[in-house]
mmCIF file of C-alpha atoms in Angstrom:
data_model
loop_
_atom_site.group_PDB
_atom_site.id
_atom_site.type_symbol
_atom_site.label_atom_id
_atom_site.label_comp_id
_atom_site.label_asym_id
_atom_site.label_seq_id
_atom_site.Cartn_x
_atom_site.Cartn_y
_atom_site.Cartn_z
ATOM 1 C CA UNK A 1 10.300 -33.095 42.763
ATOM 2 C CA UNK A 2 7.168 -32.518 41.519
ATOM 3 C CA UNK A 3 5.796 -29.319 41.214
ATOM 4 C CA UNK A 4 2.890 -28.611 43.406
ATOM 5 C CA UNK A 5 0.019 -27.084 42.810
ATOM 6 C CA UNK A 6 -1.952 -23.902 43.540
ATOM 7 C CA UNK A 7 -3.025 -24.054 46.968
ATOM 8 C CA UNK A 8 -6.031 -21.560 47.286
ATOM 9 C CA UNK A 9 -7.561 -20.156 50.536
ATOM 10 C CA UNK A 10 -10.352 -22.123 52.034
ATOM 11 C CA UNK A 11 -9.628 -24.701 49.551
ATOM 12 C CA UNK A 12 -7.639 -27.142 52.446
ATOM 13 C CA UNK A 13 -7.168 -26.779 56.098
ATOM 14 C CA UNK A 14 -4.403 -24.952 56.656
ATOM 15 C CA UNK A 15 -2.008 -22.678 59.248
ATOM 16 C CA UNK A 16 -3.141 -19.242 60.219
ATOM 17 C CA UNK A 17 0.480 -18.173 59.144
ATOM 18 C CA UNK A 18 2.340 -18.825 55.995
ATOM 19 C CA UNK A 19 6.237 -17.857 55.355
ATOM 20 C CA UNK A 20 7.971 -17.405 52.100
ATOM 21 C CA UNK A 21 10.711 -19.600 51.121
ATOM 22 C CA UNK A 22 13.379 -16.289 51.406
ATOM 23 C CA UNK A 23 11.556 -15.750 54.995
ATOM 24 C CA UNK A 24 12.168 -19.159 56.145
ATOM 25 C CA UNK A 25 16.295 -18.534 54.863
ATOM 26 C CA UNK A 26 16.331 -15.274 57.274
ATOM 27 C CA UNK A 27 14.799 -17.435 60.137
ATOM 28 C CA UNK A 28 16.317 -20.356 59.754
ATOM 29 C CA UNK A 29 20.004 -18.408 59.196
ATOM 30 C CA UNK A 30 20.534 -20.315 55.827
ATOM 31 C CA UNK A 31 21.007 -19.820 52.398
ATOM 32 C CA UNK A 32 17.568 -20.189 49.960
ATOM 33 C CA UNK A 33 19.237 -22.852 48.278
ATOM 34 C CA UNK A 34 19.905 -24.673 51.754
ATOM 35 C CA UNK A 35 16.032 -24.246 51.980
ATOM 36 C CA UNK A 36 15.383 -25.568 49.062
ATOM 37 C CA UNK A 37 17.415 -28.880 49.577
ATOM 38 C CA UNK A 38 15.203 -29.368 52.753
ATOM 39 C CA UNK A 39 11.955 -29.460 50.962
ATOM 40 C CA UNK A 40 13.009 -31.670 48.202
ATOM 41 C CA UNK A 41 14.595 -34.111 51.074
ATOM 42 C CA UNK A 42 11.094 -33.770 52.929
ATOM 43 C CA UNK A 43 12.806 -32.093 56.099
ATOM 44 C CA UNK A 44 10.329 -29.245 55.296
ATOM 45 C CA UNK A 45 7.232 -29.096 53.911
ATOM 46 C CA UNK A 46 6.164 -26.281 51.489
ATOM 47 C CA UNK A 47 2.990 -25.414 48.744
ATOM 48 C CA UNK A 48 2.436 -23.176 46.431
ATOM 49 C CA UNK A 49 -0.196 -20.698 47.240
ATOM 50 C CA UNK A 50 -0.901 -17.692 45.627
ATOM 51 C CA UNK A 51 1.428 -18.848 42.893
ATOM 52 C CA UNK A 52 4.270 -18.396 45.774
ATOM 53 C CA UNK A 53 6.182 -21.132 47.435
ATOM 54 C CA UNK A 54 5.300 -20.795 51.154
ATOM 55 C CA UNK A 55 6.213 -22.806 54.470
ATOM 56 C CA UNK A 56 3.240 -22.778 57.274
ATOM 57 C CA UNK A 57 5.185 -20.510 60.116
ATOM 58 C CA UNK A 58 4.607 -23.012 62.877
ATOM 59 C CA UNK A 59 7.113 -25.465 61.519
ATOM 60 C CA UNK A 60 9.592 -23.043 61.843
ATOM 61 C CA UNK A 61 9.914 -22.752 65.565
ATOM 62 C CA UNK A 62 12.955 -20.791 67.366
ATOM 63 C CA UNK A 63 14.797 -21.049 64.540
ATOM 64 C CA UNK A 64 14.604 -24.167 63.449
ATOM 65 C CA UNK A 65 12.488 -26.699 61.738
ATOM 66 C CA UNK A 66 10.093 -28.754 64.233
ATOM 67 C CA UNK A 67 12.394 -31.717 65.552
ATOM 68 C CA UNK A 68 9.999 -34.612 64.288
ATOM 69 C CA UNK A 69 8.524 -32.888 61.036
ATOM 70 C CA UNK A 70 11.034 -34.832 59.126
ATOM 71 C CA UNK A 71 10.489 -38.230 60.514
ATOM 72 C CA UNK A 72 6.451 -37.012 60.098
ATOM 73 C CA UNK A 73 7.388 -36.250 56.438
ATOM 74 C CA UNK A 74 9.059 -39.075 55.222
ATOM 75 C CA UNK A 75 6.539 -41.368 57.268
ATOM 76 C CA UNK A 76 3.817 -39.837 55.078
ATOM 77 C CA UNK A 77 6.246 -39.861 52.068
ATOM 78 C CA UNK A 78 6.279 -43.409 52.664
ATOM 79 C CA UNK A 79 2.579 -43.822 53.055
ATOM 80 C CA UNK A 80 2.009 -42.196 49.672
ATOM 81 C CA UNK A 81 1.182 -38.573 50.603
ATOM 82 C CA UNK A 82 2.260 -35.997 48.127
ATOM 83 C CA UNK A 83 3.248 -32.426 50.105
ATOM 84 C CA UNK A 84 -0.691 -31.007 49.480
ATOM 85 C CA UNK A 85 -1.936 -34.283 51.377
ATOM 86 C CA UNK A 86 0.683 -34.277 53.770
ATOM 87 C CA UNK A 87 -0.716 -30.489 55.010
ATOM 88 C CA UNK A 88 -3.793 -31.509 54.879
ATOM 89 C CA UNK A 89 -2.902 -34.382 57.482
ATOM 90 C CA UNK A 90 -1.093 -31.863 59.353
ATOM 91 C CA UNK A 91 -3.705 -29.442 59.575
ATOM 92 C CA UNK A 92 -6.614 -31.641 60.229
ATOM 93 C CA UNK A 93 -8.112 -31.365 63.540
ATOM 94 C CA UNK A 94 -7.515 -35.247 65.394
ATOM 95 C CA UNK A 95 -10.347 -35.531 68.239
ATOM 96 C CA UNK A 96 -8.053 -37.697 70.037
ATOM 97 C CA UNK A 97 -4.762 -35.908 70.147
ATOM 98 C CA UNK A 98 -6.918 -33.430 70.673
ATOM 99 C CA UNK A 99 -6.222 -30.402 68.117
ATOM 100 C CA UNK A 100 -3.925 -30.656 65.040
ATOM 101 C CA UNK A 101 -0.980 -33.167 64.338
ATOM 102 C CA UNK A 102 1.352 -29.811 63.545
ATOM 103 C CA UNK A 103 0.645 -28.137 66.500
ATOM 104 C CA UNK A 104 1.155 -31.000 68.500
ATOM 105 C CA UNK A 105 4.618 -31.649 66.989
ATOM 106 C CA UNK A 106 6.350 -28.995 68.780
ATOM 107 C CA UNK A 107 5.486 -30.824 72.525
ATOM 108 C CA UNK A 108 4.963 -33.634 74.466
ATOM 109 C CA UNK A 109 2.545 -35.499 71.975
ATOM 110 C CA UNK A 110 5.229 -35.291 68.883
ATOM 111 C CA UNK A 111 5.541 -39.010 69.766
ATOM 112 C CA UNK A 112 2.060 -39.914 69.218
ATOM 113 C CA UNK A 113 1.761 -38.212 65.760
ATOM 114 C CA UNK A 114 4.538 -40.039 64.433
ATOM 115 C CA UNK A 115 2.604 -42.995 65.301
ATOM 116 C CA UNK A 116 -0.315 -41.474 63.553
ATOM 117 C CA UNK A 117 1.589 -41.208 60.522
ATOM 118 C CA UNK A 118 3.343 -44.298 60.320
ATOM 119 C CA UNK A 119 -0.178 -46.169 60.212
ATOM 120 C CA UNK A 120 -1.403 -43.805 58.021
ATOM 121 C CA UNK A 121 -0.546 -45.741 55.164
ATOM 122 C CA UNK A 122 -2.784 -48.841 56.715
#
């Protein structure tokens, strides 16, 4: 996995909340290298920022990883998004959804953003 870069603030769109990779392990009830296998096999999605690998918070939900940010993930993999372009199609407000694709991953519209993200590549 590549490393990513330096994600600075009001540089990309972004979450209002960021967790640290050892924060996500306490949440999440795992081990940090357990989280670490889950962001190189794109089940989680983590940048560097402020030279500190961090998770956005709301992809960590009741203790556990939003159900469709894999799928979202590899979809986006797929399409040729590296993990900064991949938040930055998370966190980019969609008119039509309406709000942003992360937020709307944890309800009813999680359908329609894997959708979104399978014709991103197109």
């Amino acid at each position: 996995m590549n490393e990513p870069r330096d994600v600075n603030a009001g540089e990309t769109p972004g979450p209002a909340e960021w967790l640290t990779l050892p924060d996500v392990a306490e949440r999440l009830d795992l081990g940090i290298s357990k989280v670490h296998q889950m962001i190189r096999d794109r089940a989680l999605l983590a940048v560097r920022r402020d030279g500190i690998m961090r998770v956005p918070a709301e992809l960590v939900a009741n203790s556990t990883v939003l159900k469709h940010l894999p799928g979202v993930l590899t979809l986006l993999h797929d399409a040729g998004y590296n993990d900064q372009e991949a938040l930055e199609w998370l966190y980019t407000e969609d008119g039509t959804l309406p709000g942003l694709p992360a937020a709307a991953l944890g309800g009813p519209r999680a359908t329609e953003v894997k959708r979104r993200a399978q014709s991103a590549g197109f």
